[in-house]
Amino acid sequence: MRGMRIILLLVSVLLCFSLNSASAKRYMMSIHTTSPLHMHRQHLSKMKVSFLKVGQGDATLIIMPNGQTMLIDGGPYEAGEVIIQKLIEKGINHLDVIVSTHPDMDHIGGLIPIVEQMPVSLILDSGKTYSSLTYHTYRNNIKKRGIPFVSVKEGQYIPLDPHVSIQVLNNGKSKDENNESSIVLKVRYGKADFLLMGDADVRTEHEILKQFDVHADVLKVGHHGSYTSTSETFIKKVEPQFAILSYGSSNPYGHPHQSVVKRLKRHGIMVYRTNKSTVEMETDGEHIMLESSGLMPLLK
């Protein structure tokens, strides 16, 4: 059954990336309503999003309403074992998709032990290559394990759950810098929107604003809250209720920059940080719930 899962997922992703956006969405709906793969999956009715505590780095786990799993980045190398333990605690022994937003070591380092130790059906990549030892080791491990590796395209959809829209707003094609090449994802379940910025900077924000609707309830702030990201214009367009800052305490980069934190708070946005603990959210498509907090109605 695992082999069938890998084949169906890979075929659906490849076809979605070769079709236009409207066709991709129709195909995504058809494969996920007719495939026997999804007949035996537990239907959770809620989507769970965990912004993981990984030190100075970035990693986000999403469990779809149908039980499919997507890990976006893996933090630095030492975070890999921490993430594996977190997955085990959640009863996850297999990842359907890993998204590698860009090749910086604080995003892909932890993916090295994860790929070595955990079954993975598919890895989606920005398409940006890099000459570092970390990137070389990461790619070699993927090849050794025989994991399908696909570069995403802007505007395309990742088909994991028929009730969840996952759209790629940026990729690494023709981008010179790693941060500029970051995969940016908009994830929608019902009325709940999550915008995951990777390490995208203000240049990428500007390009995205010209092409896509970026309004979202939850913003995973770009580049760990660096001053190079999260412009005033961008915040006004996104209009998030919640902002997530992913960084490690006492990091040498000064993340997050206080100007960004003040900018977010000035707009009345509730700011949460991963330097002390994982930020857990779940949504039924109507409300967003924070761990240890009550239901937060969507202000739409």
Tab-separated table of C-alpha atoms in Angstrom:
chain	number	residue	atom	x	y	z
A	1	MET	CA	0.000	0.000	0.000
A	2	ARG	CA	2.907	2.363	0.702
A	3	GLY	CA	4.193	1.810	-2.840
A	4	MET	CA	0.754	2.635	-4.225
A	5	ARG	CA	0.649	5.770	-2.051
A	6	ILE	CA	3.978	6.978	-3.423
A	7	ILE	CA	2.935	6.352	-7.037
A	8	LEU	CA	-0.420	8.104	-6.677
A	9	LEU	CA	1.081	11.078	-4.889
A	10	LEU	CA	3.919	11.489	-7.374
A	11	VAL	CA	1.619	11.160	-10.382
A	12	SER	CA	-0.840	13.671	-8.939
A	13	VAL	CA	1.897	16.203	-8.195
A	14	LEU	CA	3.530	15.849	-11.609
A	15	LEU	CA	0.213	16.188	-13.408
A	16	CYS	CA	-0.802	19.162	-11.311
A	17	PHE	CA	2.484	20.875	-12.117
A	18	SER	CA	1.971	20.283	-15.833
A	19	LEU	CA	-1.584	21.630	-15.924
A	20	ASN	CA	-2.848	25.167	-15.552
A	21	SER	CA	-4.093	26.197	-12.119
A	22	ALA	CA	-7.801	25.604	-12.770
A	23	SER	CA	-7.181	22.172	-14.254
A	24	ALA	CA	-4.826	21.352	-11.409
A	25	LYS	CA	-7.498	22.046	-8.832
A	26	ARG	CA	-10.056	19.919	-10.710
A	27	TYR	CA	-7.570	17.062	-10.993
A	28	MET	CA	-6.655	17.358	-7.337
A	29	MET	CA	-10.311	17.012	-6.380
A	30	SER	CA	-10.858	13.979	-8.616
A	31	ILE	CA	-7.855	11.962	-7.508
A	32	HIS	CA	-8.574	12.531	-3.839
A	33	THR	CA	-12.241	11.600	-4.047
A	34	THR	CA	-11.806	8.466	-6.132
A	35	SER	CA	-8.462	7.034	-5.048
A	36	PRO	CA	-8.582	3.982	-2.731
A	37	LEU	CA	-5.590	5.513	-0.979
A	38	HIS	CA	-7.907	7.963	0.728
A	39	MET	CA	-10.638	5.465	1.524
A	40	HIS	CA	-8.691	4.038	4.462
A	41	ARG	CA	-7.284	7.299	5.814
A	42	GLN	CA	-8.710	8.637	9.043
A	43	HIS	CA	-10.791	11.753	8.453
A	44	LEU	CA	-9.818	14.167	11.191
A	45	SER	CA	-12.088	17.113	10.190
A	46	LYS	CA	-9.400	19.443	11.555
A	47	MET	CA	-6.115	20.578	10.069
A	48	LYS	CA	-3.252	20.720	12.548
A	49	VAL	CA	-0.295	23.068	12.071
A	50	SER	CA	2.792	22.918	14.291
A	51	PHE	CA	5.489	25.578	14.082
A	52	LEU	CA	8.268	23.525	15.597
A	53	LYS	CA	10.883	24.618	18.115
A	54	VAL	CA	14.124	23.839	16.266
A	55	GLY	CA	16.496	26.511	17.543
A	56	GLN	CA	17.788	28.988	14.980
A	57	GLY	CA	15.989	27.595	11.970
A	58	ASP	CA	12.601	26.792	10.538
A	59	ALA	CA	10.313	23.744	10.446
A	60	THR	CA	6.541	23.452	10.128
A	61	LEU	CA	4.441	20.282	10.293
A	62	ILE	CA	0.937	20.173	8.798
A	63	ILE	CA	-1.425	17.240	9.315
A	64	MET	CA	-4.249	17.456	6.793
A	65	PRO	CA	-7.877	16.681	7.697
A	66	ASN	CA	-7.539	13.369	5.811
A	67	GLY	CA	-4.391	12.434	7.757
A	68	GLN	CA	-1.806	13.228	5.079
A	69	THR	CA	1.373	14.802	6.454
A	70	MET	CA	3.591	17.582	5.127
A	71	LEU	CA	6.835	18.769	6.728
A	72	ILE	CA	8.102	22.132	5.529
A	73	ASP	CA	11.847	22.396	6.223
A	74	GLY	CA	13.726	20.664	9.029
A	75	GLY	CA	15.747	23.303	10.838
A	76	PRO	CA	19.513	22.830	11.421
A	77	TYR	CA	21.090	19.366	11.501
A	78	GLU	CA	20.737	18.908	15.270
A	79	ALA	CA	16.990	19.581	15.014
A	80	GLY	CA	16.452	16.457	12.913
A	81	GLU	CA	16.355	14.075	15.875
A	82	VAL	CA	14.104	16.480	17.782
A	83	ILE	CA	11.642	16.533	14.889
A	84	ILE	CA	11.716	12.746	14.569
A	85	GLN	CA	10.803	12.421	18.246
A	86	LYS	CA	8.019	14.962	17.791
A	87	LEU	CA	6.647	12.969	14.860
A	88	ILE	CA	6.746	9.759	16.894
A	89	GLU	CA	4.895	11.496	19.749
A	90	LYS	CA	2.186	12.442	17.268
A	91	GLY	CA	1.942	8.863	15.979
A	92	ILE	CA	3.560	9.707	12.638
A	93	ASN	CA	5.897	7.070	11.196
A	94	HIS	CA	5.830	8.251	7.585
A	95	LEU	CA	5.845	11.630	5.837
A	96	ASP	CA	3.794	12.025	2.679
A	97	VAL	CA	5.581	15.186	1.547
A	98	ILE	CA	8.636	17.149	2.596
A	99	VAL	CA	8.905	20.678	1.229
A	100	SER	CA	12.434	22.071	1.168
A	101	THR	CA	11.921	25.816	0.807
A	102	HIS	CA	15.555	26.666	-0.043
A	103	PRO	CA	19.029	25.189	0.510
A	104	ASP	CA	20.215	27.097	3.609
A	105	MET	CA	21.535	24.790	6.349
A	106	ASP	CA	19.091	26.104	8.995
A	107	HIS	CA	16.244	24.822	6.806
A	108	ILE	CA	17.576	21.591	5.258
A	109	GLY	CA	20.153	20.441	7.831
A	110	GLY	CA	17.571	18.630	9.953
A	111	LEU	CA	16.142	16.949	6.869
A	112	ILE	CA	19.330	14.877	6.548
A	113	PRO	CA	18.637	12.585	9.562
A	114	ILE	CA	14.903	12.673	8.847
A	115	VAL	CA	15.411	11.353	5.313
A	116	GLU	CA	17.835	8.731	6.654
A	117	GLN	CA	15.486	7.415	9.343
A	118	MET	CA	11.903	7.985	8.204
A	119	PRO	CA	9.984	6.811	5.119
A	120	VAL	CA	9.152	9.755	2.842
A	121	SER	CA	6.924	9.533	-0.245
A	122	LEU	CA	7.959	12.725	-2.015
A	123	ILE	CA	10.256	15.724	-1.638
A	124	LEU	CA	9.335	19.053	-3.210
A	125	ASP	CA	12.154	21.531	-3.745
A	126	SER	CA	12.535	25.152	-4.831
A	127	GLY	CA	14.857	24.172	-7.666
A	128	LYS	CA	17.703	26.301	-6.269
A	129	THR	CA	20.995	24.413	-6.074
A	130	TYR	CA	23.840	25.214	-3.692
A	131	SER	CA	27.481	24.204	-3.286
A	132	SER	CA	27.492	23.607	0.490
A	133	LEU	CA	28.384	20.292	2.143
A	134	THR	CA	24.978	20.299	3.845
A	135	TYR	CA	23.154	20.552	0.518
A	136	HIS	CA	25.404	17.920	-1.081
A	137	THR	CA	24.763	15.480	1.798
A	138	TYR	CA	21.036	16.200	1.718
A	139	ARG	CA	20.739	15.481	-2.021
A	140	ASN	CA	22.917	12.351	-1.805
A	141	ASN	CA	20.757	10.911	0.969
A	142	ILE	CA	17.631	11.484	-1.097
A	143	LYS	CA	19.189	9.645	-4.041
A	144	LYS	CA	20.333	6.750	-1.839
A	145	ARG	CA	16.831	6.331	-0.439
A	146	GLY	CA	15.259	6.566	-3.900
A	147	ILE	CA	12.828	9.277	-2.826
A	148	PRO	CA	11.110	11.100	-5.717
A	149	PHE	CA	12.415	14.688	-5.921
A	150	VAL	CA	10.415	17.349	-7.779
A	151	SER	CA	10.993	21.080	-8.271
A	152	VAL	CA	7.806	23.104	-7.821
A	153	LYS	CA	6.404	25.770	-10.129
A	154	GLU	CA	4.878	29.106	-9.196
A	155	GLY	CA	1.098	29.116	-9.117
A	156	GLN	CA	0.748	25.345	-8.911
A	157	TYR	CA	-1.038	23.304	-6.258
A	158	ILE	CA	0.195	20.490	-4.030
A	159	PRO	CA	-2.537	17.808	-3.955
A	160	LEU	CA	-2.667	16.272	-0.481
A	161	ASP	CA	-6.275	16.702	0.621
A	162	PRO	CA	-9.321	17.560	-1.527
A	163	HIS	CA	-10.503	19.998	1.134
A	164	VAL	CA	-7.180	21.833	1.477
A	165	SER	CA	-5.704	24.183	-1.122
A	166	ILE	CA	-1.893	24.395	-1.033
A	167	GLN	CA	-0.574	26.851	-3.609
A	168	VAL	CA	3.044	27.669	-4.451
A	169	LEU	CA	3.511	31.452	-4.621
A	170	ASN	CA	7.280	31.502	-5.188
A	171	ASN	CA	10.040	29.108	-6.215
A	172	GLY	CA	13.758	29.197	-6.938
A	173	LYS	CA	13.665	29.443	-10.715
A	174	SER	CA	16.070	32.103	-12.032
A	175	LYS	CA	16.738	33.411	-8.506
A	176	ASP	CA	20.318	34.267	-7.580
A	177	GLU	CA	20.103	34.260	-3.782
A	178	ASN	CA	18.939	31.428	-1.535
A	179	ASN	CA	16.470	33.505	0.478
A	180	GLU	CA	14.960	34.996	-2.666
A	181	SER	CA	14.451	31.455	-3.979
A	182	SER	CA	12.362	30.346	-0.978
A	183	ILE	CA	9.205	28.393	-1.661
A	184	VAL	CA	6.263	30.405	-0.344
A	185	LEU	CA	3.048	28.489	0.341
A	186	LYS	CA	-0.524	29.594	0.912
A	187	VAL	CA	-2.512	26.885	2.669
A	188	ARG	CA	-6.296	27.225	2.877
A	189	TYR	CA	-8.758	25.009	4.727
A	190	GLY	CA	-12.299	26.343	4.712
A	191	LYS	CA	-12.053	29.975	5.780
A	192	ALA	CA	-8.654	29.556	7.433
A	193	ASP	CA	-5.592	30.748	5.504
A	194	PHE	CA	-1.934	30.202	6.418
A	195	LEU	CA	0.835	32.063	4.565
A	196	LEU	CA	4.248	30.421	4.994
A	197	MET	CA	7.057	32.692	3.809
A	198	GLY	CA	10.224	30.623	4.243
A	199	ASP	CA	13.114	33.120	4.142
A	200	ALA	CA	11.521	35.306	1.472
A	201	ASP	CA	12.591	38.954	1.557
A	202	VAL	CA	10.911	42.222	0.572
A	203	ARG	CA	11.766	41.705	-3.110
A	204	THR	CA	9.888	38.415	-3.108
A	205	GLU	CA	7.025	39.994	-1.168
A	206	HIS	CA	6.748	42.652	-3.872
A	207	GLU	CA	6.638	40.044	-6.657
A	208	ILE	CA	4.052	37.927	-4.843
A	209	LEU	CA	1.798	40.930	-4.260
A	210	LYS	CA	1.659	41.533	-8.021
A	211	GLN	CA	0.439	37.993	-8.762
A	212	PHE	CA	-1.453	36.481	-5.835
A	213	ASP	CA	-4.017	37.094	-3.120
A	214	VAL	CA	-1.904	36.987	0.044
A	215	HIS	CA	-4.623	37.650	2.622
A	216	ALA	CA	-4.170	35.176	5.471
A	217	ASP	CA	-5.163	34.622	9.082
A	218	VAL	CA	-1.756	33.233	10.080
A	219	LEU	CA	1.540	34.589	8.750
A	220	LYS	CA	4.729	32.584	9.256
A	221	VAL	CA	6.997	35.606	9.114
A	222	GLY	CA	9.751	35.554	6.492
A	223	HIS	CA	13.432	35.072	7.372
A	224	HIS	CA	12.966	34.631	11.135
A	225	GLY	CA	11.787	38.228	11.549
A	226	SER	CA	14.799	39.793	9.836
A	227	TYR	CA	14.591	43.479	8.884
A	228	THR	CA	14.914	42.371	5.230
A	229	SER	CA	11.368	40.943	5.274
A	230	THR	CA	7.798	41.767	6.346
A	231	SER	CA	7.385	45.249	4.914
A	232	GLU	CA	4.622	47.616	5.962
A	233	THR	CA	2.970	47.228	2.557
A	234	PHE	CA	3.056	43.447	2.819
A	235	ILE	CA	1.512	43.372	6.299
A	236	LYS	CA	-1.322	45.630	5.136
A	237	LYS	CA	-2.106	43.241	2.267
A	238	VAL	CA	-1.881	40.044	4.325
A	239	GLU	CA	-3.874	41.415	7.300
A	240	PRO	CA	-3.025	38.466	9.569
A	241	GLN	CA	-4.519	37.882	13.002
A	242	PHE	CA	-1.506	35.827	14.078
A	243	ALA	CA	2.191	36.034	13.227
A	244	ILE	CA	4.718	33.272	13.923
A	245	LEU	CA	8.404	34.085	14.422
A	246	SER	CA	10.694	31.059	14.080
A	247	TYR	CA	14.124	31.594	15.643
A	248	GLY	CA	16.481	30.459	18.398
A	249	SER	CA	17.190	32.383	21.590
A	250	SER	CA	20.443	34.385	21.711
A	251	ASN	CA	21.096	33.819	18.003
A	252	PRO	CA	23.998	35.788	16.468
A	253	TYR	CA	21.830	37.385	13.757
A	254	GLY	CA	19.652	39.537	15.984
A	255	HIS	CA	16.480	37.728	14.904
A	256	PRO	CA	13.813	38.883	15.173
A	257	HIS	CA	14.548	42.519	14.430
A	258	GLN	CA	12.665	44.773	16.833
A	259	SER	CA	11.412	46.965	13.996
A	260	VAL	CA	9.550	43.952	12.578
A	261	VAL	CA	8.102	42.968	15.965
A	262	LYS	CA	6.921	46.543	16.575
A	263	ARG	CA	5.457	46.723	13.068
A	264	LEU	CA	3.432	43.564	13.636
A	265	LYS	CA	2.173	44.675	17.046
A	266	ARG	CA	1.297	48.130	15.730
A	267	HIS	CA	-1.179	46.404	13.422
A	268	GLY	CA	-2.749	44.564	16.363
A	269	ILE	CA	-1.343	41.195	15.290
A	270	MET	CA	-0.864	38.518	17.957
A	271	VAL	CA	2.778	37.436	17.788
A	272	TYR	CA	3.980	33.951	18.785
A	273	ARG	CA	7.578	32.704	18.882
A	274	THR	CA	9.241	29.300	18.625
A	275	ASN	CA	12.356	30.140	20.655
A	276	LYS	CA	10.758	28.783	23.846
A	277	SER	CA	8.322	26.161	22.584
A	278	THR	CA	6.499	24.747	19.573
A	279	VAL	CA	3.447	26.763	18.535
A	280	GLU	CA	0.531	24.376	17.962
A	281	MET	CA	-2.555	25.415	16.008
A	282	GLU	CA	-5.535	23.567	14.637
A	283	THR	CA	-8.503	24.655	12.574
A	284	ASP	CA	-11.840	23.221	11.545
A	285	GLY	CA	-11.991	25.707	8.690
A	286	GLU	CA	-14.180	28.053	10.709
A	287	HIS	CA	-12.024	28.752	13.747
A	288	ILE	CA	-8.343	28.641	14.636
A	289	MET	CA	-7.417	27.189	18.005
A	290	LEU	CA	-4.108	27.685	19.772
A	291	GLU	CA	-2.816	25.091	22.220
A	292	SER	CA	-3.908	26.095	25.740
A	293	SER	CA	-6.211	28.716	24.229
A	294	GLY	CA	-9.847	28.785	23.254
A	295	LEU	CA	-11.316	29.004	19.784
A	296	MET	CA	-10.359	32.140	17.884
A	297	PRO	CA	-13.116	33.178	15.450
A	298	LEU	CA	-11.927	34.214	12.017
A	299	LEU	CA	-12.483	37.904	11.508
A	300	LYS	CA	-13.732	37.807	7.917
